[in-house]
Amino acid sequence: MKLKKKQRLLKKFKHKKLVASSAIALSMGIGLFSGQVLADETVTVTSEQEDNSLTGNITQANTQTTTATTTTQIETPKTAEAPVQTATVNTPKTVNTVTDTTDMATAKTATAPVPSTAIDETQDTTPSVPSITKVHNEDEVAKTNAQNQNVSQETKPVITVPATTTNTTATTQTKVAATSNTATNFFNYLGETARQVANDYNIYASMLLAQAGLESAYGQSTLSTQAHNYFGIKYRGTGNYVTMNTLEFYGGQYHTVSARFQRYDSLYDSLAGYARLITQNYPNSTRAAGSVEAAVNNLYHGRYGAYATDPSYASKIMSLINTYNLKQYDYVNQNVGHIDSISLVGNTLKVSGWHAADNSKAQNHGYIIVYDVTSNHEITRQAYSPTSRGDVYKVYPRVYNSGNSGFNVTINLGNYDLTNKEIKVISRFSNQSNGEGAVTDLWSDGYIFKQSLGNIDSAYIDGTELKVSGWHAATDAVKHPYNYIILYDATAGTELSRKKVTATRRPDVERAYPNLYNAVNSGFSVSFDLSKLNFVAGHNLQVVMRYAANSDGEGDRIDVWSGKYNFNGNEAVIDTAKFEGTKLHVTGWHAADASRNQPNAFLILFDKTANHEVARVKIGTSNAVASAKAVNRPDVAKAKNYYNDGRSGFDAYFDFSKLNFVAGHQYQIVSRFSDATNGEGNRTDVWSGIYNFNGNEAIIDTAKIEGTKLHLAGWHAADASRNQANPYIILYDKTAGREIARIKVGDRNDVATSKLVMRSDVQRLKNYYNADKSGFDVEFDLTKLNFVAGHEYQIVSRYSDATNGEGHRTDVWSDVYKFTANAGHLDTVKANHQKNSLTVTGWHAADASINQKNAFIILYDATTGHEISRQTYTPSKRTDVARVYPNIYNAANSGFDLTFKNLNLKSLAGHNLQVVARYSNQKNGEGSRTDYWSRIFKL
């Protein structure tokens, strides 16, 4: 319903009074009758603050966009949200401005659906006799929704009963004698307003009408004629009221009392008051019930009790609904839609928007029709399949196809010339596949096109400059000889700069648009130095391609506006983050468009585990704990398009020996641009990934017995050494499960000596704190230890925060070492038959000799399988053996040279003989022992 028509109707309802045949006003505070207004009583009208929380008057205005012909400077773009537009407008008609054909890198925000007046256009119409539906602003829907929500909370009243002269139940309705003609006139009178209120509140208009007729005697009660109160609703504390006498039942009898009843200014207000009562106190009597029958029956089950206790109340309501066909008012045949964008590119018309209509349930063929208003005929039509539009559904949830009401069609106009012609777009639903038959149409506003095409081929930041290239051609360029490219800040609504350009040749444009004036000379390429402009990263920028009549780019002009560019790039990469001695070396780059306004670059070390900053340094400076220098990064400039990206590099050191560094904590590196010299203020950050500096690694390069000493060499590097500064090497007997000895690296004690070794090779290969000072060289004197050959041993390299090697510590356990070397050799055998003696020489070296100190040489008859003789000996020096077997405990003192006497060599002739060299822990050569068996020899 149009606004003025609706206001006239409401005014008519407000002042017209129906003649009362009886005076019945049943007050329904929270759905319970409160009394009966006595007939022929004086009605007193009292004015209080008007309750305008919901009037139902929806003001709708056509959305109109027109183009300016002259301004001194660009203030706003021609179209707020038009995605692609290619025509200038020279008409006072309601026309959407047309901008460019740029394929933008930044996606546009879809325009929200704009509601239009609901008009039933199901009649068979043709384009030559259009029933025009204008496109309206969505603010009215928001307003309506807000009004629908602004409903006062009901309060539970004192229960009263209507006055009667017979002994009837308290809630029995007084029957009103009315002719069928009276009821029909009443329902016709209220019908459309009831339909609107019911639609606004999601209730059944048929139930509303039936209750209004029953409660007001079809509009003849005093309360309805004098106060527009068709439901006997008592005064609720706001707005106007009337005072009437009514009967109330208490103390076992009826009493005549003066009561206040709500006075409404219009029919709509009265019906809306009833609707609020239903939605708040009888929620199961709304359309949520699923049918009007269910909604009526649910009147017995309100939040505070039954609407009426009369057991036949529901049947009375349904009787009225069926008798007078009131269900016809339950169906609102809506037809709404909107053209979101329209553009003409060459001979191709692109149209997008939505069309939702209840009739589309039966008329399921969607069409977009292009209509020439100037020549008064259809140009072409194209069928489409509606697409999803959840935004439309949110505003029109009860329109049949609102959830799938979208269209986005591209229409080839062939050779049809639209220049200087007014066209309209008709969105249609039809019951026939050719778009005829029964149809429901929506007609757009008129559009007049003059060809003006443009495109931004590229727009990117190179160093401190924004470089823009593209083309712009227009049919009227001959009358507008001054060619400008304008940089516009759409966020701030201001022009940043403009450049006058000389067009360059674009034969590709001419091939694509041969009929477009100056297409062959439509190219441009300009640069804007952002360092000299009020450029703000994150603002939406647009490029305006202009032909102007005046030399300064003003006066009459032809513009094409690009889409929006948002230069807010922000990227950083940490190339390296590694320890070099006690310093963390960080290199990388950070480039951000915001650096134009935030010139102070910082690196910040952040302890994520402790959630606090550890240190920061401004790039190009140094302080007590860090230093950083700027680095040119031509590789970044080549690969990226950020402001000043060629100067985005950094090279920094953080001295962890001076920081509160805790190994095992998670750290992040924050690269920042700030507009404050201390790195605060407005800032743009990039946070690195997480670095967990808890490295711990050790290698045993050497583990060997040298004479009576165990020699260990290797390295141990751990980030924890920053806080655990005491390095130890521990010899551990895994077999016995106990520590044998320990030595602090760099110290000596009675069983071991050690020294710190610089390891530049480790620092080059590993990324650990203090890795260059991770080496060690240790000797344990096994003669002074409870060392057992054959046991499994491990070397533990440790960092500890305690000087004795305990407390908090970080260990690396080596592989298992088992010292069981055993080697020997029989050098010579000499028999003296005259003396019956046998002399043998050789050597026997064994790690076990450290515990098996009794050395024996045994002569063994392998032929008979028995020992012939044994002798003890004291090992002699064998430097030659030590050179060959340096890692066997006693190699340097492993020699033997002894003679077996008083032998019966004759009896041994031809026997297989062997020499057994033995170390034993018993003086008789038995017990635990380690043997070396020589080769077999014969006498």
PDB file of N, CA, C and O in Angstrom, residues 864-884:
ATOM      1  N   THR A 864      95.642 -84.407  24.400  1.00  0.00           N
ATOM      2  CA  THR A 864      95.078 -85.173  25.532  1.00  0.00           C
ATOM      3  C   THR A 864      93.996 -84.402  26.247  1.00  0.00           C
ATOM      4  O   THR A 864      93.253 -84.942  27.048  1.00  0.00           O
ATOM      5  N   GLY A 865      93.925 -83.101  25.979  1.00  0.00           N
ATOM      6  CA  GLY A 865      92.871 -82.272  26.566  1.00  0.00           C
ATOM      7  C   GLY A 865      93.109 -81.975  28.034  1.00  0.00           C
ATOM      8  O   GLY A 865      92.148 -81.892  28.800  1.00  0.00           O
ATOM      9  N   HIS A 866      94.418 -81.805  28.438  1.00  0.00           N
ATOM     10  CA  HIS A 866      94.636 -81.442  29.836  1.00  0.00           C
ATOM     11  C   HIS A 866      95.785 -80.444  29.928  1.00  0.00           C
ATOM     12  O   HIS A 866      96.633 -80.333  29.020  1.00  0.00           O
ATOM     13  N   GLU A 867      95.734 -79.688  31.021  1.00  0.00           N
ATOM     14  CA  GLU A 867      96.762 -78.688  31.289  1.00  0.00           C
ATOM     15  C   GLU A 867      98.061 -79.408  31.666  1.00  0.00           C
ATOM     16  O   GLU A 867      98.054 -80.366  32.457  1.00  0.00           O
ATOM     17  N   ILE A 868      99.194 -78.926  31.125  1.00  0.00           N
ATOM     18  CA  ILE A 868     100.493 -79.536  31.439  1.00  0.00           C
ATOM     19  C   ILE A 868     101.130 -78.793  32.612  1.00  0.00           C
ATOM     20  O   ILE A 868     101.605 -79.406  33.564  1.00  0.00           O
ATOM     21  N   SER A 869     101.076 -77.415  32.528  1.00  0.00           N
ATOM     22  CA  SER A 869     101.725 -76.642  33.587  1.00  0.00           C
ATOM     23  C   SER A 869     101.233 -75.190  33.489  1.00  0.00           C
ATOM     24  O   SER A 869     100.742 -74.742  32.441  1.00  0.00           O
ATOM     25  N   ARG A 870     101.357 -74.406  34.558  1.00  0.00           N
ATOM     26  CA  ARG A 870     101.038 -72.980  34.547  1.00  0.00           C
ATOM     27  C   ARG A 870     102.059 -72.232  35.385  1.00  0.00           C
ATOM     28  O   ARG A 870     102.590 -72.779  36.369  1.00  0.00           O
ATOM     29  N   GLN A 871     102.282 -71.006  35.031  1.00  0.00           N
ATOM     30  CA  GLN A 871     103.208 -70.161  35.780  1.00  0.00           C
ATOM     31  C   GLN A 871     102.660 -68.728  35.817  1.00  0.00           C
ATOM     32  O   GLN A 871     102.049 -68.248  34.864  1.00  0.00           O
ATOM     33  N   THR A 872     102.873 -68.049  36.946  1.00  0.00           N
ATOM     34  CA  THR A 872     102.535 -66.623  37.043  1.00  0.00           C
ATOM     35  C   THR A 872     103.673 -65.815  36.448  1.00  0.00           C
ATOM     36  O   THR A 872     104.803 -66.282  36.365  1.00  0.00           O
ATOM     37  N   TYR A 873     103.321 -64.594  36.078  1.00  0.00           N
ATOM     38  CA  TYR A 873     104.354 -63.711  35.560  1.00  0.00           C
ATOM     39  C   TYR A 873     103.919 -62.270  35.763  1.00  0.00           C
ATOM     40  O   TYR A 873     102.733 -61.973  36.008  1.00  0.00           O
ATOM     41  N   THR A 874     104.843 -61.430  35.664  1.00  0.00           N
ATOM     42  CA  THR A 874     104.573 -59.995  35.731  1.00  0.00           C
ATOM     43  C   THR A 874     104.716 -59.440  34.326  1.00  0.00           C
ATOM     44  O   THR A 874     105.804 -59.535  33.723  1.00  0.00           O
ATOM     45  N   PRO A 875     103.619 -58.864  33.770  1.00  0.00           N
ATOM     46  CA  PRO A 875     103.690 -58.369  32.393  1.00  0.00           C
ATOM     47  C   PRO A 875     104.811 -57.347  32.227  1.00  0.00           C
ATOM     48  O   PRO A 875     105.059 -56.516  33.087  1.00  0.00           O
ATOM     49  N   SER A 876     105.419 -57.440  31.079  1.00  0.00           N
ATOM     50  CA  SER A 876     106.526 -56.542  30.764  1.00  0.00           C
ATOM     51  C   SER A 876     106.095 -55.507  29.720  1.00  0.00           C
ATOM     52  O   SER A 876     105.058 -55.620  29.075  1.00  0.00           O
ATOM     53  N   LYS A 877     106.929 -54.515  29.563  1.00  0.00           N
ATOM     54  CA  LYS A 877     106.619 -53.396  28.682  1.00  0.00           C
ATOM     55  C   LYS A 877     106.600 -53.829  27.239  1.00  0.00           C
ATOM     56  O   LYS A 877     107.511 -54.507  26.772  1.00  0.00           O
ATOM     57  N   ARG A 878     105.572 -53.401  26.516  1.00  0.00           N
ATOM     58  CA  ARG A 878     105.476 -53.695  25.075  1.00  0.00           C
ATOM     59  C   ARG A 878     104.959 -52.447  24.342  1.00  0.00           C
ATOM     60  O   ARG A 878     103.760 -52.304  24.055  1.00  0.00           O
ATOM     61  N   THR A 879     105.823 -51.515  24.070  1.00  0.00           N
ATOM     62  CA  THR A 879     105.395 -50.273  23.397  1.00  0.00           C
ATOM     63  C   THR A 879     104.856 -50.543  22.011  1.00  0.00           C
ATOM     64  O   THR A 879     104.011 -49.792  21.486  1.00  0.00           O
ATOM     65  N   ASP A 880     105.375 -51.635  21.383  1.00  0.00           N
ATOM     66  CA  ASP A 880     104.871 -51.962  20.044  1.00  0.00           C
ATOM     67  C   ASP A 880     103.397 -52.331  20.083  1.00  0.00           C
ATOM     68  O   ASP A 880     102.615 -51.994  19.186  1.00  0.00           O
ATOM     69  N   VAL A 881     103.006 -53.054  21.126  1.00  0.00           N
ATOM     70  CA  VAL A 881     101.592 -53.432  21.269  1.00  0.00           C
ATOM     71  C   VAL A 881     100.747 -52.194  21.548  1.00  0.00           C
ATOM     72  O   VAL A 881      99.646 -52.027  21.019  1.00  0.00           O
ATOM     73  N   ALA A 882     101.276 -51.295  22.384  1.00  0.00           N
ATOM     74  CA  ALA A 882     100.530 -50.072  22.715  1.00  0.00           C
ATOM     75  C   ALA A 882     100.259 -49.240  21.484  1.00  0.00           C
ATOM     76  O   ALA A 882      99.232 -48.589  21.364  1.00  0.00           O
ATOM     77  N   ARG A 883     101.213 -49.279  20.517  1.00  0.00           N
ATOM     78  CA  ARG A 883     101.001 -48.512  19.295  1.00  0.00           C
ATOM     79  C   ARG A 883      99.888 -49.105  18.447  1.00  0.00           C
ATOM     80  O   ARG A 883      99.106 -48.400  17.826  1.00  0.00           O
ATOM     81  N   VAL A 884      99.823 -50.438  18.434  1.00  0.00           N
ATOM     82  CA  VAL A 884      98.819 -51.106  17.606  1.00  0.00           C
ATOM     83  C   VAL A 884      97.470 -51.185  18.309  1.00  0.00           C
ATOM     84  O   VAL A 884      96.420 -51.061  17.674  1.00  0.00           O
TER      85      VAL A 884
END
